[in-house]
Amino acid sequence: MLGQGFVSAAAIAASVLFVLSLGGLSNQEKAKRAVWYGIVGMAVAVLFTAFGPGIGNYWLMIPMIAIGSVIGWKVAKSVAMTEMPQLVAALHSFVGLAAVFVAWNADLERRRVLAAQALDAGHQEFSAFAALVATKAPDELTFLQLEVVFAIFIGAVTFTGSVIAFGKLAGKVDGKPQKLPGGHLLNAGAAALCLLLAVLYLNGAGFWTLLLLAALSFFIGWHLIMGIGGADMPVVVSMLNSYSGWAAAAIGFTLSNDLLIVTGALVGSSGAILSYIMCKAMNRNFVSVILGGFGGTQGPAAEVEGEQVAIDAAGVASTLNNADSVVIVPGYGMAVAQAQNAVSELVRKLRSAGKEVRFAIHPVAGRLPGHMNVLLAEAKVPYDIVLEMDEINDDFPKTDVTIVIGSNDIVNPAAQDDPNSPIAGMPVLEVWKSSVVFVCKRGQGTGYSGIENPLFYKENTRMFYGDARESIDSLLSLID
């Protein structure tokens, strides 16, 4: 067993590694090394915590760590990049549920200590946590109770919210916004009841208050995320990431674990900052995101007139051969078809022919922040031709050909033209200003978010139907 000095030193080292990991993820070239910083930091944190003072029951803990490690390794090896958003949502739910269980157990231990003290039974058989509780003054125990309440509320909201986000991302739950009659009033009422239960608990009410608090919080998390449309899921995933961090931090205070506090605060603050950045990118109100108050329409959306005009591979290749500048806009459809390598080869051939080729990346392209950047980096697309929306949007009027691969909402002109659209006011890539737009799409459906796109009906747009990878592969032999 290690002394507290070793554990404290390990906590500082792990915290530094976590900070380095977060900092490195801001740069694609340093991201792989940053991930290793995080892996090593977590290994140090788990090892030194497990063998720290007051820790026992290794006969149970070591097998559970081994089982969890094997499951995590197998899941990570089997999950495709297209399923990464669902995996992230699922992992957030685990953190939330763990926070609820730990908080419940902390209160049971508190009650056990108080009962033993009332009977003057001592604390010889107390657990390490119970022994710590036995040393606390009454005001410190009140703070412990506050930490328990906060952990249960945030953890429960995170759990059910993440489960619904997983369902929507995986297509198992309808991506359209859905609310029960009463809408936000139900959420407000449930939150008010949670506050009442917290007051009763702090004034000596039984364990039942924490059970009801969790049940109401589970409902709030479920109803909040059910009310958010599929088009906004990237922001939701980021927001839930922040929630899971704050839940972990609350449990860190409860357990007097400095490393858990630091780690939770890093995750919570970075997730909140990312959510804010994404809200600005989507022209959403940050407070409304936190309250789950966006994603619904304000009225009937405008009718789309015209028809979608299809084109074959020969027609697309002919136009590309005559073009000087090409912009490619990737979306989740490219990830589903695993077309990134075919796209990379197309880019190589076009650049070899002397054409200017660049990528336009919307901040919420795909279903996870940075999703498209990771896929393109995996396919070895040069970093310097991958541009963000603000860097390239003004260049579309000077672009000969834009190829949209599996994107819908991020290239939808209704965001600018239709105030009743679910994505009204969201900044989008103005691809329709290009001379020609080719949309690589499986069929004529509205896609994951269920929002119709007038771009598909414009005169300068041609629909290149089919699986994205097969469609791009069919172009390769036709490019001069």
Short mmCIF file of C-alpha atoms in Angstrom, two decimals:
data_model
loop_
_atom_site.label_atom_id
_atom_site.label_comp_id
_atom_site.label_asym_id
_atom_site.label_seq_id
_atom_site.Cartn_x
_atom_site.Cartn_y
_atom_site.Cartn_z
CA MET A 1 0.00 0.00 0.00
CA LEU A 2 1.31 3.44 -0.97
CA GLY A 3 1.53 6.40 1.36
CA GLN A 4 -0.52 9.57 0.95
CA GLY A 5 2.55 11.46 -0.27
CA PHE A 6 2.93 9.15 -3.25
CA VAL A 7 -0.78 9.42 -4.03
CA SER A 8 -0.67 13.23 -3.91
CA ALA A 9 2.38 13.35 -6.17
CA ALA A 10 0.68 10.96 -8.62
CA ALA A 11 -2.43 13.16 -8.60
CA ILE A 12 -0.37 16.20 -9.58
CA ALA A 13 1.41 14.25 -12.34
CA ALA A 14 -1.87 12.87 -13.70
CA SER A 15 -3.46 16.33 -13.64
CA VAL A 16 -0.56 17.77 -15.65
CA LEU A 17 -0.89 14.96 -18.19
CA PHE A 18 -4.63 15.61 -18.51
CA VAL A 19 -4.01 19.31 -19.14
CA LEU A 20 -1.37 18.47 -21.76
CA SER A 21 -3.81 16.04 -23.36
CA LEU A 22 -6.57 18.63 -23.66
CA GLY A 23 -4.14 21.23 -24.98
CA GLY A 24 -2.72 18.88 -27.59
CA LEU A 25 -6.13 17.93 -28.96
CA SER A 26 -6.50 21.43 -30.39
CA ASN A 27 -3.95 20.54 -33.07
CA GLN A 28 -4.48 17.65 -35.49
CA GLU A 29 -0.77 16.96 -35.82
CA LYS A 30 -0.34 16.65 -32.05
CA ALA A 31 -3.63 14.87 -31.33
CA LYS A 32 -2.22 11.32 -31.27
CA ARG A 33 0.47 12.28 -28.76
CA ALA A 34 -2.16 14.15 -26.72
CA VAL A 35 -4.30 11.02 -26.54
CA TRP A 36 -1.31 9.11 -25.15
CA TYR A 37 -0.87 11.78 -22.49
CA GLY A 38 -4.46 11.14 -21.44
CA ILE A 39 -3.99 7.36 -21.44
CA VAL A 40 -0.87 7.53 -19.27
CA GLY A 41 -2.47 10.09 -16.96
CA MET A 42 -5.51 7.87 -16.41
CA ALA A 43 -3.32 4.80 -15.82
CA VAL A 44 -1.34 6.72 -13.18
CA ALA A 45 -4.55 8.00 -11.59
CA VAL A 46 -6.17 4.56 -11.35
CA LEU A 47 -3.02 2.77 -10.16
CA PHE A 48 -2.08 5.17 -7.38
CA THR A 49 -5.69 5.61 -6.24
CA ALA A 50 -6.26 1.84 -6.11
CA PHE A 51 -3.19 1.28 -3.96
CA GLY A 52 -3.55 4.38 -1.81
CA PRO A 53 -4.18 4.47 1.94
CA GLY A 54 -7.48 3.10 3.22
CA ILE A 55 -8.22 1.08 0.10
CA GLY A 56 -9.02 -2.61 0.41
CA ASN A 57 -11.14 -5.43 -1.04
CA TYR A 58 -8.57 -6.04 -3.76
CA TRP A 59 -10.01 -9.53 -4.30
CA LEU A 60 -13.08 -7.76 -5.74
CA MET A 61 -11.56 -4.58 -7.20
CA ILE A 62 -8.77 -6.13 -9.29
CA PRO A 63 -11.06 -8.57 -11.17
CA MET A 64 -13.55 -5.77 -11.83
CA ILE A 65 -10.79 -3.52 -13.21
CA ALA A 66 -9.56 -6.39 -15.39
CA ILE A 67 -13.06 -7.16 -16.70
CA GLY A 68 -13.75 -3.48 -17.40
CA SER A 69 -10.42 -3.09 -19.18
CA VAL A 70 -11.06 -6.06 -21.44
CA ILE A 71 -14.57 -4.85 -22.29
CA GLY A 72 -13.27 -1.33 -23.02
CA TRP A 73 -10.49 -2.68 -25.24
CA LYS A 74 -12.86 -4.90 -27.21
CA VAL A 75 -15.41 -2.11 -27.66
CA ALA A 76 -12.76 0.37 -28.79
CA LYS A 77 -11.36 -2.15 -31.30
CA SER A 78 -14.77 -3.00 -32.75
CA VAL A 79 -16.44 0.42 -32.92
CA ALA A 80 -16.18 2.09 -36.33
CA MET A 81 -15.57 5.84 -36.63
CA THR A 82 -19.18 6.19 -37.77
CA GLU A 83 -20.29 4.86 -34.38
CA MET A 84 -17.95 7.01 -32.30
CA PRO A 85 -20.64 9.62 -31.40
CA GLN A 86 -22.88 6.85 -30.03
CA LEU A 87 -19.95 5.44 -28.02
CA VAL A 88 -19.19 8.85 -26.51
CA ALA A 89 -22.85 9.28 -25.50
CA ALA A 90 -22.87 5.80 -23.94
CA LEU A 91 -19.71 6.53 -21.94
CA HIS A 92 -21.25 9.75 -20.65
CA SER A 93 -24.21 7.75 -19.36
CA PHE A 94 -21.86 5.46 -17.39
CA VAL A 95 -20.27 8.45 -15.65
CA GLY A 96 -23.69 9.83 -14.73
CA LEU A 97 -24.99 6.56 -13.34
CA ALA A 98 -21.76 5.97 -11.41
CA ALA A 99 -22.18 9.39 -9.78
CA VAL A 100 -25.70 8.48 -8.65
CA PHE A 101 -24.61 5.16 -7.14
CA VAL A 102 -21.59 6.66 -5.35
CA ALA A 103 -23.73 9.48 -3.94
CA TRP A 104 -26.34 7.03 -2.67
CA ASN A 105 -23.64 4.92 -1.03
CA ALA A 106 -22.03 8.02 0.50
CA ASP A 107 -25.29 8.94 2.21
CA LEU A 108 -25.83 5.38 3.45
CA GLU A 109 -22.34 5.46 4.96
CA ARG A 110 -23.09 8.85 6.54
CA ARG A 111 -26.24 7.45 8.13
CA ARG A 112 -24.32 4.40 9.36
CA VAL A 113 -21.71 6.62 11.02
CA LEU A 114 -24.33 8.79 12.70
CA ALA A 115 -26.18 5.71 13.97
CA ALA A 116 -22.96 4.24 15.36
CA GLN A 117 -22.05 7.52 17.04
CA ALA A 118 -25.53 7.75 18.57
CA LEU A 119 -25.01 4.29 20.07
CA ASP A 120 -21.40 5.15 21.02
CA ALA A 121 -20.32 2.08 19.04
CA GLY A 122 -17.08 3.59 17.73
CA HIS A 123 -15.91 3.19 14.17
CA GLN A 124 -13.51 0.27 14.32
CA GLU A 125 -15.30 -1.53 11.48
CA PHE A 126 -15.93 1.54 9.35
CA SER A 127 -14.85 1.70 5.73
CA ALA A 128 -12.18 4.26 4.80
CA PHE A 129 -14.89 6.67 3.68
CA ALA A 130 -17.02 6.12 6.77
CA ALA A 131 -13.99 6.69 8.97
CA LEU A 132 -13.44 9.98 7.17
CA VAL A 133 -17.08 10.94 7.68
CA ALA A 134 -16.76 10.18 11.40
CA THR A 135 -14.13 12.94 11.72
CA LYS A 136 -16.29 15.63 10.11
CA ALA A 137 -17.92 18.46 12.04
CA PRO A 138 -21.69 19.08 11.65
CA ASP A 139 -21.20 21.89 9.12
CA GLU A 140 -18.86 19.68 7.09
CA LEU A 141 -21.53 16.96 7.05
CA THR A 142 -23.99 19.53 5.68
CA PHE A 143 -21.60 20.25 2.83
CA LEU A 144 -21.32 16.50 2.27
CA GLN A 145 -25.10 16.31 1.93
CA LEU A 146 -25.08 19.19 -0.56
CA GLU A 147 -22.45 17.38 -2.61
CA VAL A 148 -24.60 14.23 -2.58
CA VAL A 149 -27.65 16.15 -3.83
CA PHE A 150 -25.70 17.84 -6.59
CA ALA A 151 -24.07 14.58 -7.71
CA ILE A 152 -27.41 12.75 -7.85
CA PHE A 153 -29.15 15.52 -9.79
CA ILE A 154 -26.41 16.09 -12.38
CA GLY A 155 -25.55 12.40 -12.61
CA ALA A 156 -29.15 11.30 -13.18
CA VAL A 157 -29.79 14.01 -15.80
CA THR A 158 -26.56 12.99 -17.54
CA PHE A 159 -27.49 9.29 -17.51
CA THR A 160 -30.94 9.43 -19.10
CA GLY A 161 -30.00 12.35 -21.34
CA SER A 162 -27.03 10.39 -22.68
CA VAL A 163 -29.13 7.27 -23.20
CA ILE A 164 -31.60 9.24 -25.34
CA ALA A 165 -28.73 10.93 -27.20
CA PHE A 166 -27.30 7.48 -27.90
CA GLY A 167 -30.68 6.34 -29.20
CA LYS A 168 -31.05 9.33 -31.51
CA LEU A 169 -27.51 9.05 -32.82
CA ALA A 170 -27.93 5.33 -33.45
CA GLY A 171 -31.29 5.82 -35.14
CA LYS A 172 -33.11 3.82 -32.45
CA VAL A 173 -35.05 6.88 -31.27
CA ASP A 174 -36.82 9.31 -33.60
CA GLY A 175 -34.52 12.29 -34.26
CA LYS A 176 -37.40 14.79 -34.33
CA PRO A 177 -38.03 16.96 -31.23
CA GLN A 178 -40.65 15.39 -28.96
CA LYS A 179 -42.13 16.78 -25.75
CA LEU A 180 -44.93 15.66 -23.45
CA PRO A 181 -47.95 17.97 -23.06
CA GLY A 182 -46.81 20.83 -20.90
CA GLY A 183 -43.32 20.94 -22.42
CA HIS A 184 -40.88 22.99 -20.39
CA LEU A 185 -43.39 23.43 -17.56
CA LEU A 186 -42.96 19.73 -16.80
CA ASN A 187 -39.21 20.19 -16.57
CA ALA A 188 -39.61 23.25 -14.36
CA GLY A 189 -42.08 21.42 -12.11
CA ALA A 190 -39.77 18.43 -11.78
CA ALA A 191 -36.84 20.74 -10.96
CA ALA A 192 -38.95 22.50 -8.29
CA LEU A 193 -39.81 19.14 -6.73
CA CYS A 194 -36.11 18.22 -6.76
CA LEU A 195 -35.37 21.41 -4.84
CA LEU A 196 -38.11 20.60 -2.31
CA LEU A 197 -36.75 17.07 -1.84
CA ALA A 198 -33.25 18.48 -1.34
CA VAL A 199 -34.52 20.82 1.39
CA LEU A 200 -36.34 17.94 3.11
CA TYR A 201 -33.20 15.78 2.89
CA LEU A 202 -31.00 18.51 4.37
CA ASN A 203 -33.48 18.83 7.24
CA GLY A 204 -33.27 15.19 8.21
CA ALA A 205 -35.75 13.40 5.95
CA GLY A 206 -35.05 9.78 5.07
CA PHE A 207 -33.18 8.12 2.23
CA TRP A 208 -36.42 8.06 0.22
CA THR A 209 -35.84 11.73 -0.64
CA LEU A 210 -32.68 10.81 -2.57
CA LEU A 211 -34.50 8.00 -4.41
CA LEU A 212 -37.26 10.38 -5.50
CA LEU A 213 -34.69 13.05 -6.35
CA ALA A 214 -32.94 10.60 -8.67
CA ALA A 215 -36.24 9.51 -10.27
CA LEU A 216 -37.25 13.11 -11.03
CA SER A 217 -33.76 13.89 -12.33
CA PHE A 218 -33.91 10.83 -14.60
CA PHE A 219 -37.15 12.24 -16.02
CA ILE A 220 -35.65 15.69 -16.57
CA GLY A 221 -32.68 14.24 -18.47
CA TRP A 222 -34.96 12.09 -20.63
CA HIS A 223 -37.42 14.90 -21.40
CA LEU A 224 -34.74 17.53 -22.03
CA ILE A 225 -32.98 15.50 -24.73
CA MET A 226 -36.17 14.11 -26.25
CA GLY A 227 -37.13 17.73 -26.94
CA ILE A 228 -33.99 18.38 -29.01
CA GLY A 229 -33.88 17.65 -32.74
CA GLY A 230 -31.36 15.40 -34.43
CA ALA A 231 -29.73 18.35 -36.21
CA ASP A 232 -28.52 19.62 -32.83
CA MET A 233 -27.10 16.33 -31.52
CA PRO A 234 -23.42 17.43 -31.84
CA VAL A 235 -24.11 20.25 -29.38
CA VAL A 236 -26.04 17.88 -27.12
CA VAL A 237 -23.14 15.41 -26.99
CA SER A 238 -20.77 18.22 -26.04
CA MET A 239 -23.20 19.49 -23.40
CA LEU A 240 -23.60 16.03 -21.86
CA ASN A 241 -19.82 15.73 -21.80
CA SER A 242 -19.77 18.84 -19.63
CA TYR A 243 -22.51 17.46 -17.36
CA SER A 244 -20.59 14.22 -16.83
CA GLY A 245 -17.53 16.21 -15.79
CA TRP A 246 -19.41 18.22 -13.19
CA ALA A 247 -21.00 15.03 -11.85
CA ALA A 248 -17.52 13.51 -11.46
CA ALA A 249 -16.25 16.67 -9.74
CA ALA A 250 -19.15 16.56 -7.27
CA ILE A 251 -18.29 12.96 -6.40
CA GLY A 252 -14.65 14.02 -6.00
CA PHE A 253 -15.70 16.48 -3.29
CA THR A 254 -17.84 13.80 -1.65
CA LEU A 255 -14.96 11.32 -1.54
CA SER A 256 -12.32 13.98 -0.77
CA ASN A 257 -10.49 12.85 -3.90
CA ASP A 258 -8.49 15.79 -5.28
CA LEU A 259 -7.69 14.05 -8.57
CA LEU A 260 -11.36 13.33 -9.29
CA ILE A 261 -12.18 16.97 -8.57
CA VAL A 262 -9.49 18.21 -10.97
CA THR A 263 -10.39 15.70 -13.70
CA GLY A 264 -14.11 16.41 -13.41
CA ALA A 265 -13.53 20.15 -13.49
CA LEU A 266 -11.34 19.82 -16.61
CA VAL A 267 -13.98 17.76 -18.40
CA GLY A 268 -16.84 19.95 -17.21
CA SER A 269 -15.22 23.26 -18.14
CA SER A 270 -13.82 22.09 -21.48
CA GLY A 271 -17.18 20.58 -22.41
CA ALA A 272 -18.98 23.80 -21.47
CA ILE A 273 -16.52 25.89 -23.50
CA LEU A 274 -16.91 23.60 -26.51
CA SER A 275 -20.71 23.76 -26.18
CA TYR A 276 -20.53 27.55 -26.13
CA ILE A 277 -18.31 27.63 -29.22
CA MET A 278 -20.66 25.28 -31.05
CA CYS A 279 -23.68 27.32 -30.00
CA LYS A 280 -22.08 30.39 -31.56
CA ALA A 281 -21.37 28.37 -34.70
CA MET A 282 -25.05 27.37 -34.87
CA ASN A 283 -26.42 30.74 -33.75
CA ARG A 284 -28.01 29.14 -30.70
CA ASN A 285 -28.50 30.60 -27.24
CA PHE A 286 -26.22 28.88 -24.73
CA VAL A 287 -28.76 29.05 -21.90
CA SER A 288 -31.40 27.54 -24.17
CA VAL A 289 -29.07 24.65 -24.90
CA ILE A 290 -28.53 23.99 -21.20
CA LEU A 291 -32.30 23.96 -20.70
CA GLY A 292 -32.98 21.82 -23.75
CA GLY A 293 -35.06 24.62 -25.23
CA PHE A 294 -34.06 24.43 -28.84
CA GLY A 295 -34.54 22.11 -31.78
CA GLY A 296 -38.23 22.72 -32.49
CA THR A 297 -39.82 24.63 -35.35
CA GLN A 298 -41.43 28.04 -34.89
CA GLY A 299 -44.14 27.41 -37.49
CA PRO A 300 -44.73 25.59 -40.77
CA ALA A 301 -41.56 25.41 -42.86
CA ALA A 302 -41.63 26.85 -46.37
CA GLU A 303 -42.63 24.51 -49.19
CA VAL A 304 -39.82 23.48 -51.53
CA GLU A 305 -40.59 23.78 -55.24
CA GLY A 306 -38.95 22.13 -58.24
CA GLU A 307 -37.41 18.72 -58.72
CA GLN A 308 -34.12 17.03 -58.04
CA VAL A 309 -32.07 16.51 -61.22
CA ALA A 310 -29.81 13.45 -61.27
CA ILE A 311 -26.44 13.10 -62.98
CA ASP A 312 -24.19 10.11 -63.63
CA ALA A 313 -20.48 9.59 -62.97
CA ALA A 314 -19.50 10.51 -66.53
CA GLY A 315 -21.25 13.88 -66.22
CA VAL A 316 -19.62 14.65 -62.87
CA ALA A 317 -16.16 13.63 -64.14
CA SER A 318 -16.53 15.76 -67.29
CA THR A 319 -17.32 18.85 -65.21
CA LEU A 320 -14.46 18.15 -62.81
CA ASN A 321 -12.00 17.74 -65.70
CA ASN A 322 -12.94 21.20 -66.95
CA ALA A 323 -12.87 22.87 -63.53
CA ASP A 324 -10.00 24.84 -62.02
CA SER A 325 -11.21 25.04 -58.41
CA VAL A 326 -13.02 22.38 -56.40
CA VAL A 327 -14.36 22.44 -52.85
CA ILE A 328 -15.44 19.25 -51.08
CA VAL A 329 -17.94 19.40 -48.20
CA PRO A 330 -17.96 16.17 -46.17
CA GLY A 331 -20.77 15.12 -43.83
CA TYR A 332 -21.97 12.15 -41.86
CA GLY A 333 -22.89 10.31 -45.08
CA MET A 334 -19.19 10.13 -45.94
CA ALA A 335 -18.53 8.55 -42.54
CA VAL A 336 -21.35 6.02 -42.93
CA ALA A 337 -20.07 4.94 -46.36
CA GLN A 338 -16.45 4.99 -45.10
CA ALA A 339 -15.63 6.96 -48.21
CA GLN A 340 -12.80 9.06 -46.79
CA ASN A 341 -10.04 7.04 -48.47
CA ALA A 342 -11.78 7.20 -51.85
CA VAL A 343 -12.22 10.94 -51.38
CA SER A 344 -8.52 11.27 -50.52
CA GLU A 345 -7.58 9.46 -53.73
CA LEU A 346 -9.92 11.71 -55.74
CA VAL A 347 -8.23 14.75 -54.21
CA ARG A 348 -4.81 13.39 -55.11
CA LYS A 349 -5.80 12.88 -58.74
CA LEU A 350 -7.42 16.31 -59.05
CA ARG A 351 -4.40 18.06 -57.53
CA SER A 352 -2.08 16.09 -59.80
CA ALA A 353 -4.07 17.52 -62.70
CA GLY A 354 -3.26 21.04 -61.47
CA LYS A 355 -6.61 21.84 -59.91
CA GLU A 356 -7.07 23.69 -56.64
CA VAL A 357 -8.88 21.38 -54.20
CA ARG A 358 -9.92 22.27 -50.69
CA PHE A 359 -12.26 20.97 -48.00
CA ALA A 360 -14.91 23.06 -46.25
CA ILE A 361 -15.61 21.87 -42.69
CA HIS A 362 -18.64 23.10 -40.78
CA PRO A 363 -18.20 23.21 -36.96
CA VAL A 364 -20.99 20.67 -36.47
CA ALA A 365 -20.43 18.46 -39.51
CA GLY A 366 -21.05 14.83 -38.62
CA ARG A 367 -22.44 13.90 -35.23
CA LEU A 368 -19.47 14.74 -33.06
CA PRO A 369 -17.25 17.85 -32.87
CA GLY A 370 -14.20 17.31 -35.10
CA HIS A 371 -15.70 14.17 -36.64
CA MET A 372 -14.82 15.10 -40.23
CA ASN A 373 -11.33 16.31 -39.34
CA VAL A 374 -10.53 12.95 -37.76
CA LEU A 375 -11.78 11.02 -40.79
CA LEU A 376 -9.79 13.15 -43.22
CA ALA A 377 -6.66 12.88 -41.09
CA GLU A 378 -7.14 9.11 -41.03
CA ALA A 379 -7.22 9.17 -44.85
CA LYS A 380 -4.02 11.28 -44.90
CA VAL A 381 -5.62 14.36 -46.44
CA PRO A 382 -3.13 17.27 -46.09
CA TYR A 383 -4.03 19.51 -43.15
CA ASP A 384 -3.42 22.72 -45.06
CA ILE A 385 -6.32 22.15 -47.49
CA VAL A 386 -8.86 21.42 -44.72
CA LEU A 387 -10.48 24.77 -43.93
CA GLU A 388 -13.11 25.86 -41.42
CA MET A 389 -16.37 27.50 -42.49
CA ASP A 390 -15.26 31.04 -41.69
CA GLU A 391 -12.09 30.58 -43.74
CA ILE A 392 -13.76 29.40 -46.93
CA ASN A 393 -17.36 30.63 -47.03
CA ASP A 394 -16.48 33.79 -48.96
CA ASP A 395 -14.74 31.71 -51.66
CA PHE A 396 -17.77 29.80 -52.94
CA PRO A 397 -18.75 32.45 -55.54
CA LYS A 398 -15.26 31.95 -57.07
CA THR A 399 -15.50 28.13 -56.98
CA ASP A 400 -16.15 26.13 -60.15
CA VAL A 401 -17.41 22.92 -58.53
CA THR A 402 -18.53 22.04 -55.02
CA ILE A 403 -19.01 18.40 -54.11
CA VAL A 404 -21.28 17.78 -51.10
CA ILE A 405 -20.79 14.27 -49.69
CA GLY A 406 -23.49 13.14 -47.31
CA SER A 407 -24.32 16.56 -45.84
CA ASN A 408 -27.72 18.15 -45.39
CA ASP A 409 -28.27 20.75 -42.67
CA ILE A 410 -24.82 22.39 -42.89
CA VAL A 411 -25.42 23.30 -46.56
CA ASN A 412 -29.13 24.11 -46.27
CA PRO A 413 -30.07 27.59 -47.56
CA ALA A 414 -33.31 27.41 -45.55
CA ALA A 415 -31.21 28.38 -42.53
CA GLN A 416 -30.92 31.83 -44.11
CA ASP A 417 -34.13 32.05 -46.11
CA ASP A 418 -36.83 30.39 -44.00
CA PRO A 419 -37.45 31.82 -40.49
CA ASN A 420 -39.67 28.83 -39.69
CA SER A 421 -37.01 26.24 -40.46
CA PRO A 422 -35.78 24.21 -37.45
CA ILE A 423 -32.26 25.44 -38.31
CA ALA A 424 -33.23 29.08 -38.95
CA GLY A 425 -30.34 31.42 -38.17
CA MET A 426 -27.72 28.68 -38.17
CA PRO A 427 -24.62 29.72 -40.16
CA VAL A 428 -24.18 27.33 -43.09
CA LEU A 429 -21.72 26.69 -45.90
CA GLU A 430 -23.04 28.73 -48.84
CA VAL A 431 -22.28 26.07 -51.46
CA TRP A 432 -25.14 27.15 -53.74
CA LYS A 433 -23.08 30.19 -54.73
CA SER A 434 -20.65 27.91 -56.60
CA SER A 435 -20.99 27.57 -60.37
CA VAL A 436 -21.98 23.90 -60.04
CA VAL A 437 -22.92 21.80 -56.99
CA PHE A 438 -22.84 18.00 -57.00
CA VAL A 439 -24.61 16.34 -54.09
CA CYS A 440 -23.50 12.78 -53.37
CA LYS A 441 -26.48 11.20 -51.61
CA ARG A 442 -28.08 7.78 -51.26
CA GLY A 443 -31.60 8.83 -52.24
CA GLN A 444 -34.20 11.60 -52.17
CA GLY A 445 -35.00 11.39 -48.45
CA THR A 446 -34.56 14.24 -45.99
CA GLY A 447 -31.88 12.43 -44.00
CA TYR A 448 -31.26 12.03 -40.28
CA SER A 449 -32.71 15.34 -39.09
CA GLY A 450 -35.79 15.12 -41.31
CA ILE A 451 -35.32 18.67 -42.66
CA GLU A 452 -35.99 19.34 -46.36
CA ASN A 453 -33.13 21.03 -48.23
CA PRO A 454 -33.92 23.53 -51.05
CA LEU A 455 -30.29 23.18 -52.24
CA PHE A 456 -31.18 19.85 -53.87
CA TYR A 457 -33.74 21.60 -56.12
CA LYS A 458 -31.64 24.56 -57.32
CA GLU A 459 -30.83 24.96 -61.02
CA ASN A 460 -27.07 24.65 -60.53
CA THR A 461 -27.36 21.52 -58.36
CA ARG A 462 -27.12 17.96 -59.67
CA MET A 463 -27.81 14.90 -57.54
CA PHE A 464 -25.19 12.15 -57.75
CA TYR A 465 -27.18 9.29 -56.23
CA GLY A 466 -25.64 6.19 -54.68
CA ASP A 467 -23.36 4.98 -51.93
CA ALA A 468 -20.72 7.66 -51.36
CA ARG A 469 -17.70 5.37 -51.57
CA GLU A 470 -18.96 3.60 -54.70
CA SER A 471 -19.87 6.93 -56.32
CA ILE A 472 -16.44 8.45 -55.66
CA ASP A 473 -14.71 5.24 -56.78
CA SER A 474 -16.61 5.44 -60.07
CA LEU A 475 -15.10 8.87 -60.71
CA LEU A 476 -11.46 7.89 -60.20
CA SER A 477 -10.96 6.17 -63.56
CA LEU A 478 -12.71 9.04 -65.36
CA ILE A 479 -10.53 11.87 -64.04
CA ASP A 480 -7.84 12.93 -66.54
#
